[in-house]
Amino acid sequence: LLEKMADVSLKEAALIVGVVTACYWNSLFCGFVFDDVSAILDNKDLHPSTPLRNLFQNDFWGTPMSEERSHKSYRPLTVLTFRLNYLFSELNAVSYHFLNLVFHVVVCIVFLKVCKLFLDNRSSVVACLLFAVHPIHTEAVTGVVGRAELLSSIFFLAAFLSYTKSKGPDNTIVWTPIAVTVFLVAVATLCKEQGITVVGICCVYEVFIAQGYTLPALLDTAVQILRGKGSIPFSMLQTLLKLIVLMFSTLLLVVVRVQVIQSQLPVFTRFDNPAAVSPSPARQLTFNYLLPVNAWLLLNPSELCCDWTMGTIPLVESLLDVRNIATLTFFCFLGSLMVFSLRYPGDSSKTVLMALCLMVLPFIPASNLFFPVGFVVAERVLYVPSMGFCILVAHGWKKLSNKSVLRKISWVCLAVVLFTHALKTLHRNWDWESEYTLFMSALKVNKNNAKLWNNVGHALENEKNFERALQFFIQATQVQPDDIGAHMNVGRTYKNLNKTKEAEESYMIAKSLMPQIIPGKKYAARVAPNHLNVYINLANLIRANESRLEEADQLYRQAISMRPDFKQAYISRGELLLKMNKPLKAKEAYLRALELDRTNADLWYNLAIVYIELKDPTEALKNFNRALELNPTHKLALFNSALLMQESGDARLRPEAKQRLLHYVKEEPQDSNGYFNLGMLAMDDKKDTEAEAWMKKAIRLQPNFRSALFNLALLYSQTGKELMALPVLEDLLRYYPDHTKGLILKGDILMNQKKDIVGAKMCFEKILELDPKNVQGKHNLCVVYFEEKDLIKAEKCLVETLALAPHEEYIQRHLNIVRSKIASLGAMEQSSLPSDGTAATEAKKNSFQNLKEAKSEKTTTQSTVDKKEHSKNKKPTEKSSVDKETPKKSTKEIKDIEKKRVAALKRLEEIERILNGE
C-alpha cells in the first residue's frame, strides 16, 4: 500500500492530515451512540474471553448468522479492529473515534493516488479535499460503526490501484497484481459487503481506460464478428481472459457469502423500509425516487439525519406525484453523462466514466434494486459513492478554472464550498456527542419518523427521566399509530412510573396490532422477534398479581405458539412456573430453551435454581458449573454455587467456594453479601481474625446488615471478646429491636460479664413480649429472678418454662435446686445454682456454632433479554425489549426460602438450650 502511495508528496499528505484533523478533532469527545451500542457495548465478540472463531460465525452485531434475527451483515475484520480497541482500552470511546479518524486519513491519501490516475495534480488535490471535508461522511467517521465503510474503502481503493498495474508492456498480462486485487477484494468484502463492487470498476477500467475502447467501437467490432467478417483481436482476447478471471473470482466470493448467510435474507419490518413491502407501482416509484434523494444529499448536505426509516420519506404511490419530476431529471442527467463518457474518446470522457462508476457501482447493494435493505436512506453508504461525486466536481471545476473569465470566481466558489463544508462537518460532529443530541438533531430535520421520537425517549429513559420520555413515546404512537414498538415503549414507561393500569392498556394496544393466530393452522407470517416481546412484557406485568398467574402463563404459551423457537418466552415462562411452585414444568421450559441455545450461561444458571427447588443440590451445582464454563464472570452463578458448596458441609469444597466468592466480590465490590459469606466461611474454618475482617467490611457497606451484625457479635462472644460484642449488638437492636437472638446474646453478656441484672432482665422481658413461648428467654428470666433473691417468683417461672419444654432436663434440675433452696432457707448460703453462666455449661460450648444466623440468599433466576431495538440495543433502534425484573426478593420471599432451606444452610438451629447461665 505504501508503494502505491509513493506519488503522493509529503506536503500533500500533511495537508490532508491537517484538514481531516481540523474537521474531526471534536469527534474524539463523542460517545457510543445509535448503532454503536449494539455493535460495541452489547457485542460479546469484542471481549477477550470470546473465542476468535465466533467473529467468523456471528454477524456485525454479535448475533449468530444462523439465527433469523441476524441482520446477515458479515464483517468479521471490522469487528476484529473493535476487538483490538477493546483489548487496549476496553470501552473508552476516545480510542475508537481516534482510530476512525486515522482510517479516514488513510482513505483520503489512497483516494488522492486514485484521483491522480484521471486528474491533474491540482484537481486531484481539490477532489481529495472535497472528499475529506464533505459533511455526509460524519456518520461514517464520527459514528464508530462507520468503520466498516472506512476499512472497506481502504482495501477497495487498494484493490483498484493494484489492478491498474496488471497491464504490462505490449499489452501483456501481469498476473501478480490481479492475484493481489482478488485478495484485496476478499478483504474489503470481509470489512463490508460493498467491497465486492470494486470488481465492476476494474472491469470498466480495463475495457474503456486500459484498452481505450469506446462503446461505438465495441459495438462495431461485435457486429463485424457476428457477420463473419472478422475475428476477435488478440488484445480483446487478453482483455476477456482478465475479465473472466475477475468475474470467476467474484462469483466464488458471492457463493461463499451466500453460504455464510445460509441462503437466508434478513428479516426487516415494514417500518424499516416501507417501500420494500409496498405493492407496485409504489415500490418501484419510491425506490427510483430515492436515487435523486441520495444525489441531493451529496450536492447539498445541509440537512442530515441519522435515521431515514419509517415515515421520513412518504411513498411515491402515483405517476402523478410531483416528485417523479426529480426522478426523471436525475436519470436524464445521469444518462447524458453516461452517453458522453462511453461514446467519445478522450481524457475528459474517461474521467467522467470512472467518476460515474465510483458513484453508481458501490451504491448498488444499498439501492434495493436486487434485494431489500433495512433502511430507506443511510448517509454512511454514500462514503464511497461520494468519491466519484468529488472527482466529477473537481473535473468540472478544472474546466471552469481554465477559462480566464471564470478563473477567479471558480477559486472563490471552491474556497467557499470547502470552508462551509468543513464548518458543517465540525458542527455535525457535536450531534454525535450523545444519543439525546443525535436524535434531537434528527427531529429538527424530520418529525415524521416515529423511530426518532422513540429514540429520544430511550435517551431520556436511560437518564431516569421517565416523565419526559413518556411524552416522546406517546408522540411516536401519534406519528405512527400502528408502530407496535412505540406502544410497548409507552407501556414500559408507565410501568416504570408505577402506573400499572395505563401500562397494561398500552401493552394491550400493542398486542392488538400483532397478526392474529388462526387456530389449527401453522402460523406462517414473519414477525419481528422483538415485537413478540409484547407478550412477555404484558405477562411480566400482570404476573405481579398472584391471582393472574395463569393468565400470564397463557400469554407466554401464546408467544411460543407463534414462534416455537422464541427462546425468551421459554425463559420467562420458566421463571413464572417456579413462582407457581411448578419446578418440574419450569425444568421442561428451560430444557426446551437450552435446545435452542446451549451456549447461554443464564439458562444453565436458571436450570440450577430449578434443581435447588427440586432438592437436588448435586445437579444444581453441575449446572452452576456449566454456566461458569460459558461465562466465568457470571455473578449470580459464582455467588450461589459458592453458597451451595458452603452449605453442603463438605470441607473439601470450602477452598473453591472461597475462590468463587472472592471472584464475586471482585466483580461486585459494593455487594455486602459477598463479604458476609466470606466471613461465614472463615467462621466455619475457625479463622476468627479473617472472619472479623470480612464481617466488618460487609457492615461498612451496609450498616444495617442484620445477619452480619449478629454474627460479628457472636464471633466476639465465642472468642472471649464479649465486651466488644456489646456495641455491635446495640447497633443490631437499634435497627431490629425484635431480634430475639440478639436480645438473648446481649442479656447473657450483661448478666455474666457486666453483672448488669437490670439490663439483662429488660432483654429477656422484651423477648417474652415478642414471643411468650420462647423457652430460652423464659428460662433466662427465671435465672434473673433467682439472682434477685426472689425464689418464689423464680420457682413459678421455672414451672411455666418446664411446661413449655417438659423434656429439657436442665430446666427440671434448676427447678429442683430452687425448690431445695426454698425448703432449706436456713441453709441458703450452702445451696446455690451452679455459677457457670446463664445456661447449662455442657450445652454452651456448642451453642455458638448453632447460633450462627442464616447466610443471606441470592437465588433468583436470571432472565436473558434480547436487547435492542433502539439506539442502545440491538439493531435497529426501538427499545421494545422485555421488561427486566429486579433480581431482589421481597422480605416475605426471603423468609419463605429460609424456612424451606433451613437445614441445608445450617441456619436457625434451635439456639442450644441456651447461651445462658445459672
PDB file of C-alpha atoms in Angstrom, residues 695-839:
ATOM      1  CA  MET A 695     -17.895  -9.101  58.594  1.00  0.00           C
ATOM      2  CA  LYS A 696     -16.689  -5.560  59.271  1.00  0.00           C
ATOM      3  CA  LYS A 697     -16.343  -4.917  55.535  1.00  0.00           C
ATOM      4  CA  ALA A 698     -19.908  -6.128  54.952  1.00  0.00           C
ATOM      5  CA  ILE A 699     -21.175  -3.828  57.715  1.00  0.00           C
ATOM      6  CA  ARG A 700     -19.253  -0.829  56.312  1.00  0.00           C
ATOM      7  CA  LEU A 701     -21.058  -1.301  53.012  1.00  0.00           C
ATOM      8  CA  GLN A 702     -24.430  -1.965  54.663  1.00  0.00           C
ATOM      9  CA  PRO A 703     -24.570  -0.647  58.244  1.00  0.00           C
ATOM     10  CA  ASN A 704     -27.969  -2.282  58.879  1.00  0.00           C
ATOM     11  CA  PHE A 705     -26.907  -5.744  57.632  1.00  0.00           C
ATOM     12  CA  ARG A 706     -28.822  -7.863  60.141  1.00  0.00           C
ATOM     13  CA  SER A 707     -27.004 -11.178  59.749  1.00  0.00           C
ATOM     14  CA  ALA A 708     -23.544  -9.602  59.591  1.00  0.00           C
ATOM     15  CA  LEU A 709     -24.115  -7.589  62.766  1.00  0.00           C
ATOM     16  CA  PHE A 710     -25.364 -10.596  64.736  1.00  0.00           C
ATOM     17  CA  ASN A 711     -22.674 -12.994  63.550  1.00  0.00           C
ATOM     18  CA  LEU A 712     -19.912 -10.468  64.266  1.00  0.00           C
ATOM     19  CA  ALA A 713     -21.272 -10.111  67.815  1.00  0.00           C
ATOM     20  CA  LEU A 714     -21.471 -13.885  68.099  1.00  0.00           C
ATOM     21  CA  LEU A 715     -17.887 -14.189  66.857  1.00  0.00           C
ATOM     22  CA  TYR A 716     -16.696 -11.765  69.551  1.00  0.00           C
ATOM     23  CA  SER A 717     -18.687 -13.642  72.182  1.00  0.00           C
ATOM     24  CA  GLN A 718     -17.276 -17.063  71.343  1.00  0.00           C
ATOM     25  CA  THR A 719     -13.694 -15.764  71.209  1.00  0.00           C
ATOM     26  CA  GLY A 720     -13.759 -14.182  74.658  1.00  0.00           C
ATOM     27  CA  LYS A 721     -14.367 -10.616  73.432  1.00  0.00           C
ATOM     28  CA  GLU A 722     -17.836 -10.238  74.896  1.00  0.00           C
ATOM     29  CA  LEU A 723     -17.426  -6.541  75.697  1.00  0.00           C
ATOM     30  CA  MET A 724     -16.580  -5.839  72.022  1.00  0.00           C
ATOM     31  CA  ALA A 725     -19.800  -7.619  71.082  1.00  0.00           C
ATOM     32  CA  LEU A 726     -21.988  -5.206  73.077  1.00  0.00           C
ATOM     33  CA  PRO A 727     -21.714  -2.119  70.779  1.00  0.00           C
ATOM     34  CA  VAL A 728     -22.339  -4.378  67.766  1.00  0.00           C
ATOM     35  CA  LEU A 729     -25.467  -5.741  69.453  1.00  0.00           C
ATOM     36  CA  GLU A 730     -26.566  -2.203  70.257  1.00  0.00           C
ATOM     37  CA  ASP A 731     -26.372  -1.367  66.525  1.00  0.00           C
ATOM     38  CA  LEU A 732     -28.244  -4.564  65.649  1.00  0.00           C
ATOM     39  CA  LEU A 733     -31.056  -3.873  68.124  1.00  0.00           C
ATOM     40  CA  ARG A 734     -31.299  -0.233  67.055  1.00  0.00           C
ATOM     41  CA  TYR A 735     -32.105  -1.400  63.518  1.00  0.00           C
ATOM     42  CA  TYR A 736     -34.021  -4.547  64.573  1.00  0.00           C
ATOM     43  CA  PRO A 737     -35.485  -4.138  68.096  1.00  0.00           C
ATOM     44  CA  ASP A 738     -37.265  -7.521  67.831  1.00  0.00           C
ATOM     45  CA  HIS A 739     -34.130  -9.566  67.058  1.00  0.00           C
ATOM     46  CA  THR A 740     -34.645 -12.399  69.573  1.00  0.00           C
ATOM     47  CA  LYS A 741     -31.211 -13.996  69.267  1.00  0.00           C
ATOM     48  CA  GLY A 742     -29.558 -10.612  69.606  1.00  0.00           C
ATOM     49  CA  LEU A 743     -31.535  -9.940  72.788  1.00  0.00           C
ATOM     50  CA  ILE A 744     -30.557 -13.350  74.220  1.00  0.00           C
ATOM     51  CA  LEU A 745     -26.879 -12.764  73.465  1.00  0.00           C
ATOM     52  CA  LYS A 746     -26.966  -9.242  74.878  1.00  0.00           C
ATOM     53  CA  GLY A 747     -28.728 -10.394  78.020  1.00  0.00           C
ATOM     54  CA  ASP A 748     -26.178 -13.161  78.533  1.00  0.00           C
ATOM     55  CA  ILE A 749     -23.256 -10.730  78.227  1.00  0.00           C
ATOM     56  CA  LEU A 750     -24.874  -8.165  80.529  1.00  0.00           C
ATOM     57  CA  MET A 751     -25.539 -10.790  83.188  1.00  0.00           C
ATOM     58  CA  ASN A 752     -22.280 -12.712  83.061  1.00  0.00           C
ATOM     59  CA  GLN A 753     -19.740 -10.078  82.028  1.00  0.00           C
ATOM     60  CA  LYS A 754     -21.190  -6.731  83.098  1.00  0.00           C
ATOM     61  CA  LYS A 755     -23.165  -8.083  86.101  1.00  0.00           C
ATOM     62  CA  ASP A 756     -25.982  -5.802  84.920  1.00  0.00           C
ATOM     63  CA  ILE A 757     -29.006  -7.726  86.218  1.00  0.00           C
ATOM     64  CA  VAL A 758     -31.463  -4.932  85.368  1.00  0.00           C
ATOM     65  CA  GLY A 759     -30.243  -4.649  81.754  1.00  0.00           C
ATOM     66  CA  ALA A 760     -30.347  -8.411  81.305  1.00  0.00           C
ATOM     67  CA  LYS A 761     -33.892  -8.564  82.763  1.00  0.00           C
ATOM     68  CA  MET A 762     -35.065  -5.932  80.236  1.00  0.00           C
ATOM     69  CA  CYS A 763     -33.647  -8.020  77.350  1.00  0.00           C
ATOM     70  CA  PHE A 764     -35.407 -11.223  78.486  1.00  0.00           C
ATOM     71  CA  GLU A 765     -38.695  -9.453  79.199  1.00  0.00           C
ATOM     72  CA  LYS A 766     -38.553  -7.915  75.705  1.00  0.00           C
ATOM     73  CA  ILE A 767     -38.129 -11.422  74.240  1.00  0.00           C
ATOM     74  CA  LEU A 768     -41.233 -12.651  76.070  1.00  0.00           C
ATOM     75  CA  GLU A 769     -43.204  -9.660  74.845  1.00  0.00           C
ATOM     76  CA  LEU A 770     -42.360 -10.718  71.315  1.00  0.00           C
ATOM     77  CA  ASP A 771     -42.752 -14.467  71.925  1.00  0.00           C
ATOM     78  CA  PRO A 772     -44.318 -15.570  75.225  1.00  0.00           C
ATOM     79  CA  LYS A 773     -43.402 -19.190  74.479  1.00  0.00           C
ATOM     80  CA  ASN A 774     -39.684 -18.587  73.938  1.00  0.00           C
ATOM     81  CA  VAL A 775     -38.055 -21.204  76.184  1.00  0.00           C
ATOM     82  CA  GLN A 776     -34.603 -19.623  76.286  1.00  0.00           C
ATOM     83  CA  GLY A 777     -35.879 -16.145  77.094  1.00  0.00           C
ATOM     84  CA  LYS A 778     -38.245 -17.537  79.742  1.00  0.00           C
ATOM     85  CA  HIS A 779     -35.552 -19.658  81.388  1.00  0.00           C
ATOM     86  CA  ASN A 780     -33.071 -16.778  81.440  1.00  0.00           C
ATOM     87  CA  LEU A 781     -35.689 -14.543  83.078  1.00  0.00           C
ATOM     88  CA  CYS A 782     -36.101 -17.237  85.743  1.00  0.00           C
ATOM     89  CA  VAL A 783     -32.362 -17.025  86.371  1.00  0.00           C
ATOM     90  CA  VAL A 784     -32.681 -13.238  86.768  1.00  0.00           C
ATOM     91  CA  TYR A 785     -35.375 -13.754  89.448  1.00  0.00           C
ATOM     92  CA  PHE A 786     -33.038 -16.127  91.218  1.00  0.00           C
ATOM     93  CA  GLU A 787     -30.224 -13.573  91.122  1.00  0.00           C
ATOM     94  CA  GLU A 788     -32.660 -11.026  92.570  1.00  0.00           C
ATOM     95  CA  LYS A 789     -33.277 -13.488  95.511  1.00  0.00           C
ATOM     96  CA  ASP A 790     -36.970 -13.772  94.547  1.00  0.00           C
ATOM     97  CA  LEU A 791     -37.107 -17.575  94.931  1.00  0.00           C
ATOM     98  CA  ILE A 792     -40.912 -17.864  94.838  1.00  0.00           C
ATOM     99  CA  LYS A 793     -41.061 -15.962  91.540  1.00  0.00           C
ATOM    100  CA  ALA A 794     -38.126 -17.994  90.207  1.00  0.00           C
ATOM    101  CA  GLU A 795     -39.912 -21.255  91.093  1.00  0.00           C
ATOM    102  CA  LYS A 796     -43.148 -20.183  89.431  1.00  0.00           C
ATOM    103  CA  CYS A 797     -41.208 -19.052  86.356  1.00  0.00           C
ATOM    104  CA  LEU A 798     -39.345 -22.366  86.064  1.00  0.00           C
ATOM    105  CA  VAL A 799     -42.588 -24.327  86.401  1.00  0.00           C
ATOM    106  CA  GLU A 800     -44.035 -22.343  83.497  1.00  0.00           C
ATOM    107  CA  THR A 801     -40.849 -22.865  81.494  1.00  0.00           C
ATOM    108  CA  LEU A 802     -40.890 -26.615  82.141  1.00  0.00           C
ATOM    109  CA  ALA A 803     -44.482 -26.718  80.876  1.00  0.00           C
ATOM    110  CA  LEU A 804     -43.232 -25.199  77.618  1.00  0.00           C
ATOM    111  CA  ALA A 805     -40.333 -27.682  77.323  1.00  0.00           C
ATOM    112  CA  PRO A 806     -41.117 -30.711  79.517  1.00  0.00           C
ATOM    113  CA  HIS A 807     -38.253 -32.781  78.127  1.00  0.00           C
ATOM    114  CA  GLU A 808     -35.487 -30.300  78.898  1.00  0.00           C
ATOM    115  CA  GLU A 809     -33.544 -31.908  81.767  1.00  0.00           C
ATOM    116  CA  TYR A 810     -31.638 -28.795  82.755  1.00  0.00           C
ATOM    117  CA  ILE A 811     -34.858 -26.867  83.471  1.00  0.00           C
ATOM    118  CA  GLN A 812     -36.069 -29.634  85.806  1.00  0.00           C
ATOM    119  CA  ARG A 813     -32.691 -29.689  87.508  1.00  0.00           C
ATOM    120  CA  HIS A 814     -32.725 -25.936  88.060  1.00  0.00           C
ATOM    121  CA  LEU A 815     -36.302 -26.154  89.397  1.00  0.00           C
ATOM    122  CA  ASN A 816     -35.243 -28.819  91.867  1.00  0.00           C
ATOM    123  CA  ILE A 817     -32.395 -26.594  93.074  1.00  0.00           C
ATOM    124  CA  VAL A 818     -34.736 -23.631  93.625  1.00  0.00           C
ATOM    125  CA  ARG A 819     -37.262 -25.771  95.483  1.00  0.00           C
ATOM    126  CA  SER A 820     -34.500 -27.231  97.610  1.00  0.00           C
ATOM    127  CA  LYS A 821     -33.334 -23.715  98.403  1.00  0.00           C
ATOM    128  CA  ILE A 822     -36.824 -22.649  99.388  1.00  0.00           C
ATOM    129  CA  ALA A 823     -37.171 -25.750 101.633  1.00  0.00           C
ATOM    130  CA  SER A 824     -33.976 -25.019 103.484  1.00  0.00           C
ATOM    131  CA  LEU A 825     -33.958 -21.256 103.844  1.00  0.00           C
ATOM    132  CA  GLY A 826     -31.790 -21.638 106.866  1.00  0.00           C
ATOM    133  CA  ALA A 827     -29.083 -23.215 104.802  1.00  0.00           C
ATOM    134  CA  MET A 828     -29.295 -20.807 101.763  1.00  0.00           C
ATOM    135  CA  GLU A 829     -25.616 -19.931 101.940  1.00  0.00           C
ATOM    136  CA  GLN A 830     -24.644 -23.551 101.253  1.00  0.00           C
ATOM    137  CA  SER A 831     -27.069 -24.141  98.393  1.00  0.00           C
ATOM    138  CA  SER A 832     -26.999 -22.177  95.124  1.00  0.00           C
ATOM    139  CA  LEU A 833     -27.379 -22.619  91.431  1.00  0.00           C
ATOM    140  CA  PRO A 834     -24.156 -23.589  89.673  1.00  0.00           C
ATOM    141  CA  SER A 835     -22.418 -20.357  88.673  1.00  0.00           C
ATOM    142  CA  ASP A 836     -21.128 -21.437  85.287  1.00  0.00           C
ATOM    143  CA  GLY A 837     -23.167 -18.991  83.175  1.00  0.00           C
ATOM    144  CA  THR A 838     -26.794 -18.402  82.460  1.00  0.00           C
ATOM    145  CA  ALA A 839     -27.320 -21.858  80.922  1.00  0.00           C
TER     146      ALA A 839
END
